[in-house]
Structure formats: structure tokens, C-alpha cells
XYZ file of C-alpha atoms in Angstrom:
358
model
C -8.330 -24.654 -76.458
C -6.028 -26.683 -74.076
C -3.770 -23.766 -73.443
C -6.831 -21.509 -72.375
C -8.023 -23.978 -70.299
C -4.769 -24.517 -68.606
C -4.336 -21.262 -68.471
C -8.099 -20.398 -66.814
C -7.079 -23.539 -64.308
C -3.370 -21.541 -63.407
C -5.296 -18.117 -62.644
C -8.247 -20.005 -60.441
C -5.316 -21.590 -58.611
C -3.667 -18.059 -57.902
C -7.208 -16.794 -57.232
C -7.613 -19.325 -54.701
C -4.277 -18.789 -53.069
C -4.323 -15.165 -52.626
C -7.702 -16.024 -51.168
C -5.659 -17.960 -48.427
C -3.279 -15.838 -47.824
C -5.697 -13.116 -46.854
C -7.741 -15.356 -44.839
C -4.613 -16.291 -42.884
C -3.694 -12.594 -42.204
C -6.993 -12.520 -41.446
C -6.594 -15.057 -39.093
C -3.338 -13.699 -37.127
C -4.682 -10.089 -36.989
C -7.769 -11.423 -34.807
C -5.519 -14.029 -32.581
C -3.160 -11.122 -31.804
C -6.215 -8.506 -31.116
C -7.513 -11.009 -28.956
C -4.773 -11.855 -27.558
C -3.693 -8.158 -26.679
C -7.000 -7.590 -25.284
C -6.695 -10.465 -22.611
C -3.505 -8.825 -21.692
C -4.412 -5.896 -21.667
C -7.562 -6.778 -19.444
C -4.795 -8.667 -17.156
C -2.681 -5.877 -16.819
C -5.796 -3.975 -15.777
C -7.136 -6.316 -13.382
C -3.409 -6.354 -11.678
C -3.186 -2.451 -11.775
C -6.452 -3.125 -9.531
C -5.304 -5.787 -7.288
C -1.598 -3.719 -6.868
C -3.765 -0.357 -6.219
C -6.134 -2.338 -3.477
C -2.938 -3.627 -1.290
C -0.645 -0.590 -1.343
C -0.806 2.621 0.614
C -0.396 4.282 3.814
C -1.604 1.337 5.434
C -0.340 -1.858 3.339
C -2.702 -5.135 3.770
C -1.720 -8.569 3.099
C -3.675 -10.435 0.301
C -5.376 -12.518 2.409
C -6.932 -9.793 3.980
C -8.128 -8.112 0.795
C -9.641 -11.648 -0.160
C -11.659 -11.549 3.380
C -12.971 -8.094 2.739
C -13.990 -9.392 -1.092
C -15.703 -12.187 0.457
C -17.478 -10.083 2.885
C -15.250 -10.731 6.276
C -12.440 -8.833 6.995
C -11.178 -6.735 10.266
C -13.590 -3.528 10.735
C -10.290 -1.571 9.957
C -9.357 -3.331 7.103
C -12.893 -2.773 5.803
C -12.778 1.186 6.450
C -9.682 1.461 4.287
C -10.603 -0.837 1.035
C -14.043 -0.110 1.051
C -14.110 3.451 1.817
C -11.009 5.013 0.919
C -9.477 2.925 -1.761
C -12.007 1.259 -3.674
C -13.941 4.604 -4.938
C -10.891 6.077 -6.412
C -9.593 2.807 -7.838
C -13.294 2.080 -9.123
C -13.948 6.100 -9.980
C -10.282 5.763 -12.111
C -10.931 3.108 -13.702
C -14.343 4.087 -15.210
C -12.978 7.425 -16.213
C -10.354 6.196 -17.326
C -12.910 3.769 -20.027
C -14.830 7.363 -20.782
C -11.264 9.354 -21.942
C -9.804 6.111 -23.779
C -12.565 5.283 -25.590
C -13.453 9.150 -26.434
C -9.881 9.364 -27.424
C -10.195 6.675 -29.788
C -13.725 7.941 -31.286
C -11.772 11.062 -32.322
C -9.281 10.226 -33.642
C -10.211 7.322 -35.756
C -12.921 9.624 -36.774
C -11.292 13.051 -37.232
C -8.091 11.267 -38.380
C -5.630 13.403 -36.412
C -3.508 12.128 -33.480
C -4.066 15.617 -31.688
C -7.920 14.911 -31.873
C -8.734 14.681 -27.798
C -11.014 15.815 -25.880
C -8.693 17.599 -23.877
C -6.945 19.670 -27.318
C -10.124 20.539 -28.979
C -12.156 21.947 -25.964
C -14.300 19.129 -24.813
C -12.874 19.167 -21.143
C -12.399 23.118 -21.202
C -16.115 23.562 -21.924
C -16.688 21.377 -18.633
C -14.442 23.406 -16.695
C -16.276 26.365 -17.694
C -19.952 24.970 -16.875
C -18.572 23.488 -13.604
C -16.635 26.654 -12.416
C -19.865 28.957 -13.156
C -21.917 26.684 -11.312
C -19.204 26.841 -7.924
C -18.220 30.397 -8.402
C -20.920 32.603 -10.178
C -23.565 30.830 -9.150
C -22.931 29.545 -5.724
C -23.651 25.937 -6.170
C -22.561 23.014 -3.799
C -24.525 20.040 -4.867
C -21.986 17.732 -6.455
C -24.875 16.696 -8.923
C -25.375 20.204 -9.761
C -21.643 20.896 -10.818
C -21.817 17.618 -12.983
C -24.447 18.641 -14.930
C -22.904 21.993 -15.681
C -19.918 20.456 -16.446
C -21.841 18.230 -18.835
C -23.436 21.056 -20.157
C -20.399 22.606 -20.742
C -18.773 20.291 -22.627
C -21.756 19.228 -24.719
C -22.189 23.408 -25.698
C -18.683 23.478 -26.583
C -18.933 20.767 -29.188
C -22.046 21.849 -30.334
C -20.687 25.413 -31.142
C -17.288 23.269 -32.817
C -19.499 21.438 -34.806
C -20.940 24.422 -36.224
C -17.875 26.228 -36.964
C -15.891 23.719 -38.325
C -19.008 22.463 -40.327
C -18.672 23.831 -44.288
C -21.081 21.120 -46.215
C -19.032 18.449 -44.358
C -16.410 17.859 -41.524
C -12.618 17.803 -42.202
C -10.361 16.723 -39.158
C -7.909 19.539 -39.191
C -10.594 22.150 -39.352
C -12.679 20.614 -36.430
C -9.419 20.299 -34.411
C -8.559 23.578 -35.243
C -11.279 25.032 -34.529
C -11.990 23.167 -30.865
C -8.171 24.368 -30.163
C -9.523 28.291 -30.331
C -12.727 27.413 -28.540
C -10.195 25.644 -25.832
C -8.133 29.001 -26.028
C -11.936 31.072 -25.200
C -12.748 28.725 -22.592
C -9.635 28.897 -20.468
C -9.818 32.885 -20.733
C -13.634 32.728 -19.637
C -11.992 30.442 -16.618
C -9.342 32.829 -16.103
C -12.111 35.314 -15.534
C -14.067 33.889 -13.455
C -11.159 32.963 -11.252
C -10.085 36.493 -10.674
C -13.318 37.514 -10.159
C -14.210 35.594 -6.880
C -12.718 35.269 -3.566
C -8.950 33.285 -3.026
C -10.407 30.020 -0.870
C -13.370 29.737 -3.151
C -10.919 29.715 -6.505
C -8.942 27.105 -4.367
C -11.537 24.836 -4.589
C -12.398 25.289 -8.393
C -8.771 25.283 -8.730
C -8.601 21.599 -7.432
C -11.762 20.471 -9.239
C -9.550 21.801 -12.580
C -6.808 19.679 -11.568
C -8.858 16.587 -12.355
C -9.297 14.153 -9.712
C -10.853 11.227 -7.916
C -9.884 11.782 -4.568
C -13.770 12.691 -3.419
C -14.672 10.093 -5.424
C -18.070 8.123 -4.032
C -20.749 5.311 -4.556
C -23.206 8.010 -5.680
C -21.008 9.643 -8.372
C -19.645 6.000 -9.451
C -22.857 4.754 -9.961
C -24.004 7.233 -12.114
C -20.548 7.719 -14.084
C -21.515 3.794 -14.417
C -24.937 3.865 -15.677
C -24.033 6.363 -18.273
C -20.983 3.984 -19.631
C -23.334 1.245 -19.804
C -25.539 2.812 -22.099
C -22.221 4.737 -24.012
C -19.217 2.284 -24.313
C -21.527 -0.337 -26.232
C -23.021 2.539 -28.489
C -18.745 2.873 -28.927
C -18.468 -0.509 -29.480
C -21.242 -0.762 -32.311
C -19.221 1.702 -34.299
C -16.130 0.053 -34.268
C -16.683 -1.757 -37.853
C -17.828 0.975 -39.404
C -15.459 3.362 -38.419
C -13.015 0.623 -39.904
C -14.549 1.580 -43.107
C -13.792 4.813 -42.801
C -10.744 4.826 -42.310
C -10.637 3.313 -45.750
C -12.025 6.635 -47.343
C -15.287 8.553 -47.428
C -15.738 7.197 -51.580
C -14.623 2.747 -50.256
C -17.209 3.173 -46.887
C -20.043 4.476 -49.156
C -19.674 1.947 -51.660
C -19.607 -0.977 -48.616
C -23.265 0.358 -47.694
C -21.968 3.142 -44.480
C -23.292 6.467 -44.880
C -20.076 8.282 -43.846
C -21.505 11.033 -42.529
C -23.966 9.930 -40.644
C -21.426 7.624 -38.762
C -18.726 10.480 -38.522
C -21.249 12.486 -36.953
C -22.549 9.611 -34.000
C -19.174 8.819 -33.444
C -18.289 12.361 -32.605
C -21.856 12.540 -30.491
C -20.841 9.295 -28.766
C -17.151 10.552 -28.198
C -18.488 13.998 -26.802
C -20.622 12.321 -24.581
C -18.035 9.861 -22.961
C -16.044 12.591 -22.237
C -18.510 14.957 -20.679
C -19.280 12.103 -18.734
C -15.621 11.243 -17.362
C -14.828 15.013 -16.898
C -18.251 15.600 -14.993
C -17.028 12.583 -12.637
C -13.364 13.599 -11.993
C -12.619 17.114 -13.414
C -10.768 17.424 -17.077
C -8.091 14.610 -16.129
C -5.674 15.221 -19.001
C -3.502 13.267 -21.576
C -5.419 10.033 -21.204
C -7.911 10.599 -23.953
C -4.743 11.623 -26.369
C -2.448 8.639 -24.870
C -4.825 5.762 -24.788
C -6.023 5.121 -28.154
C -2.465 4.878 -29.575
C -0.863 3.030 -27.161
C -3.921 0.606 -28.108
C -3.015 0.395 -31.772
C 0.795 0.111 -31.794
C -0.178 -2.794 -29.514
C -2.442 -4.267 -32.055
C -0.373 -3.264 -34.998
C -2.738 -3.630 -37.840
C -3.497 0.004 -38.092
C -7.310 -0.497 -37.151
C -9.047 1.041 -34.958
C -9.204 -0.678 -31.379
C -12.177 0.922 -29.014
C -11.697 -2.067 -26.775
C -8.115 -2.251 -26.174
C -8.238 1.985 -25.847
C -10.763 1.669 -23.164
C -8.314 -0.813 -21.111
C -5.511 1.206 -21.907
C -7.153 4.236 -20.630
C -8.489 2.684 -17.357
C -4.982 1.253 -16.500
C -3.147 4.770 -17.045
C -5.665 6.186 -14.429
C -5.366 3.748 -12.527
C -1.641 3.757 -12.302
C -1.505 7.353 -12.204
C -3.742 7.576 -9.533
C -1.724 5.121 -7.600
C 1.616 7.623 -8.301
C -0.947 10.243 -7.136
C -1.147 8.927 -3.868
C 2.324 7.416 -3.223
C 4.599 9.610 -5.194
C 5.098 12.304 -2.258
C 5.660 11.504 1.137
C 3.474 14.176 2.994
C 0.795 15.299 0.391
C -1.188 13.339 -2.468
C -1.352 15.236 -5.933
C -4.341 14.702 -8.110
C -4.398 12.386 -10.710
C -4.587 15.029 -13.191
C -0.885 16.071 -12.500
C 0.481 12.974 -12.806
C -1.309 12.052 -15.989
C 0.024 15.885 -17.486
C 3.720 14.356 -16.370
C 3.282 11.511 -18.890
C 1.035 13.038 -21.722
C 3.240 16.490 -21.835
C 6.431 14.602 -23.160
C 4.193 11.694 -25.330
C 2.283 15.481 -27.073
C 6.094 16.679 -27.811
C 6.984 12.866 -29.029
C 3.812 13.218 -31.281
C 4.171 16.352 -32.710
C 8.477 15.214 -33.465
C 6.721 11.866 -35.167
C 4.817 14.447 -37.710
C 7.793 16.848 -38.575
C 9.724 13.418 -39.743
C 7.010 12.457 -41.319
C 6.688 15.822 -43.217
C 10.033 15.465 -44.239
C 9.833 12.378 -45.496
């Protein structure tokens, strides 16, 4: 009787300290996600500030601070508030869309190469906004956005019904939004050779993804639509932690796993349409963000927040390069963002043929 009570009293004591131990893991994986998500929102804030102060014409701090404030030289003024600050501001809400889409996807789909820009997302915007400039003669900047938004949103629809055989598997639904990507850009092929040279120009440019023309008008609505998106995002986050545990663990911690697989992919469409309907089908940032945002937390979860920070400081970064990079012309963003994501796709794709191989 003594021994089983000792006994009972050893195993409640090892109970109790692997209890500990797991709350203090606990405990360190939220102090370093917190922690990586202050820096992260530093870095962004200085990626700002740097972006603000440096161009063409450089201005002091100071001055920056005056304009801020509501002062400021009339020249000054002209330049920060109506050259620099659209793009910076257009960037770095596009920039939110792509990360946290990214991030959506792939936690969701479970696939690295899950982006907007692999499985057609961004093609199907192309499409809607070149028909609306080319076939159908449109010039109203709203008008193009909602095509491209249209575009986009048919383009997932139709990969959702595809890939869809009495459930969703991430390989299939990547595979098939790669040949619906493949469709697209030969439906955008078409309609380029079909129309006149200066006319393809311009779609051309729109297809290069950039935020150059950005404005007030466009940035307030790319904002309203992130208000209502990123915390829809956010709301997923713990759930799609469960997920990532397995279909069989999520449903027995109360998530029905497709119902949440299938908002998260609604949610991640829909940031995306939105970003590419603001700035053309920027690319890379969507694949890059999300990541870069884990290896930085390191415990393997998902991290919406820290994507969406990483994705807002790579366009805003690369729209700095955009504008500096060349002495006598500015590239859009879109190029320099294709210049870092082209080598991190090849870097991926290496990763998986170790892994394969054990």
C-alpha cells in the first residue's frame, strides 16, 4: 500500500513537471513571436521613414517632421505628399494583401508553392483587367479594378471546382491553379496580339505590377477592403493552427476542417484580388513573405501577423530599389520583386529535392 502510494505521488510529480515544461515552452514561443513582431513592425516603420527621405530630391528629417506636423516648404510638401507618400502608402498595403494571402495558402493548402501568383490568382486579374483596357475599351481606373477582381475571384472559383473531389488536397488545388495560370497567360497573350502596339504598352505596364500611379482614391479603397479582410485573416489564425495538426486532431478540438479550409482560401483569394486590383499582379511577395515570417518565429506555426509585415516591408523596399536602382528610368516594383522571388522559387524547389532524398 505504501509503495503504490509512493509510487502514485512519483508519477503526479512527473505529471506536474512535464506540465511545466510545456508551459515554459509555452512561454518562450509567445515572448519570441512577440518579440519578432515588434521588430518586424520596426523594421517596417524604418523601411517607411528611409523610403520618405530618399530620392531624386533628398530632404532632411526635420523637414519630413514639418510636413507630418502639417508645416513644411510648399516644395517639400509637393514631393512627400504627392509623389512619395502614395507609393510608399499604396506598397505597403499591398504588400499586407500578398503576405497575408501568401500565408492563408499555404498554411492552408500545405505547400510552399501555394501563392497567389503560382496557382492563378493574379493571372485571372490580369486577364479581367486586360479585357476591360483592350477588348473593351475601358479607362476608368475603378472599372479595371473590378475586372481585375473579377478575374481573380472567377479563376479561383473555377480552381475550386476542379481541384474539388469530395474534399481539397493541396497538391491537386496547386496543380490545378498552375494549368489555369498556364490558360490565363495564353488568353493574355491573345489579347495582346490582338490590339494595337501603344495600347498593349499600357496593359503591358499594368502586368508589370506597380504603384507608380498610385493615389488617395485607389489607397483608400485598397484600405477599406483590408480593414474588413486582414482581421477576418487574423480570426483564423488559431484555427488554422489546428490544422496544421491534421484534418482527424482539428476535428476532435471542435474545428470543422473544412469549413475553415474553405474561408481561409475565400479570405486568401480575396486579399489578393484586392492587392492585384490596386497595383497589378506584383510577384514573389505572396510566395516570399509567409516564410520569411516563420523561420523568423521558428516554432513552425503559422504567423499571419508577422507575414503581413514581412510582405509590406519587401514592397516597400522593392519599391524603393524601383525608383533608385537606375539612374535615368524607374522600373516597376514588380521587376524588382521577380529579381528576389525568381532565385528564393529555385532555393525552394532545391530545399524539396533534399528533402526527397532524405
Amino acid at each position: 500500500m505504501t509503495a503504490t502510494l509512493a509510487g502514485d505521488e512519483v508519477g503526479t510529480d512527473r505529471h506536474a513537471a512535464a506540465l511545466d515544461g510545456i508551459r515554459r515552452t509555452e512561454r518562450r514561443r509567445r515572448t519570441r513571436r512577440l518579440v519578432v513582431a515588434v521588430l518586424l513592425f520596426a523594421v517596417t516603420v524604418g523601411s517607411v521613414v528611409v523610403a520618405l527621405n530618399f530620392g531624386e530630391i533628398t530632404l532632411e528629417p526635420g523637414e519630413v517632421l514639418a510636413v507630418a506636423l502639417g508645416g513644411g516648404e510648399e516644395v517639400s510638401r509637393l514631393v512627400l505628399l504627392e509623389f512619395r507618400l502614395p507609393r510608399i502608402l499604396l506598397a505597403a498595403l499591398i504588400g499586407i494583401g500578398f503576405g497575408l494571402s501568401g500565408a492563408l495558402f499555404q498554411s492552408v493548402l500545405r505547400n510552399p508553392l501555394a501563392s497567389p501568383d503560382i496557382i492563378g490568382i493574379s493571372q485571372g486579374a490580369t486577364v479581367g483587367a486586360v479585357t476591360g483596357t483592350l477588348a473593351l475599351g475601358l479607362t476608368s481606373g475603378i472599372a479595371v479594378q473590378a475586372l481585375a477582381f473579377v478575374g481573380a475571384l472567377t479563376v479561383a472559383a473555377l480552381n475550386f471546382l476542379v481541384a474539388w473531389r469530395g474534399g481539397l488536397t493541396g497538391q491537386r488545388f496547386v496543380l490545378c491553379g498552375i494549368a489555369l495560370a498556364f490558360a490565363c497567360t495564353s488568353a493574355i497573350g491573345y489579347l495582346l496580339t490582338r490590339t494595337e502596339v501603344r495600347d498593349a504598352q499600357a496593359a503591358i505596364a499594368w502586368m508589370a505590377g506597380s504603384v507608380g500611379s498610385a493615389d488617395y482614391d485607389v489607397i483608400a479603397r485598397t484600405a477599406i477592403a483590408l480593414v474588413v479582410l486582414v482581421p477576418a485573416a487574423l480570426w483564423l489564425a488559431s484555427r488554422l493552427g489546428m490544422l496544421e495538426m491534421g484534418d482527424d486532431v482539428a476535428s476532435a478540438l471542435g474545428v470543422a476542417a473544412v469549413r475553415i479550409r474553405i474561408v481561409a482560401i475565400g479570405v486568401g483569394v480575396l486579399l489578393a484580388a484586392v492587392a492585384t486590383a490596386a497595383a497589378g499582379p506584383v510577384p514573389f511577395i505572396a510566395l516570399t513573405a509567409a516564410p520569411i515570417a516563420r523561420r523568423l518565429v521558428g516554432d513552425g506555426r503559422v504567423a499571419l501577423w508577422h507575414s503581413a509585415l514581412v510582405g509590406a516591408t519587401i514592397a516597400v523596399v522593392a519599391d524603393l530599389v524601383a525608383q533608385n536602382a537606375l539612374d535615368d528610368a524607374q522600373v516597376p516594383v514588380g521587376v524588382i520583386t521577380g529579381l528576389i522571388g525568381g532565385p528564393y522559387l529555385i532555393w525552394v524547389l532545391s530545399l524539396s529535392q533534399r528533402a526527397r532524398r532524405g
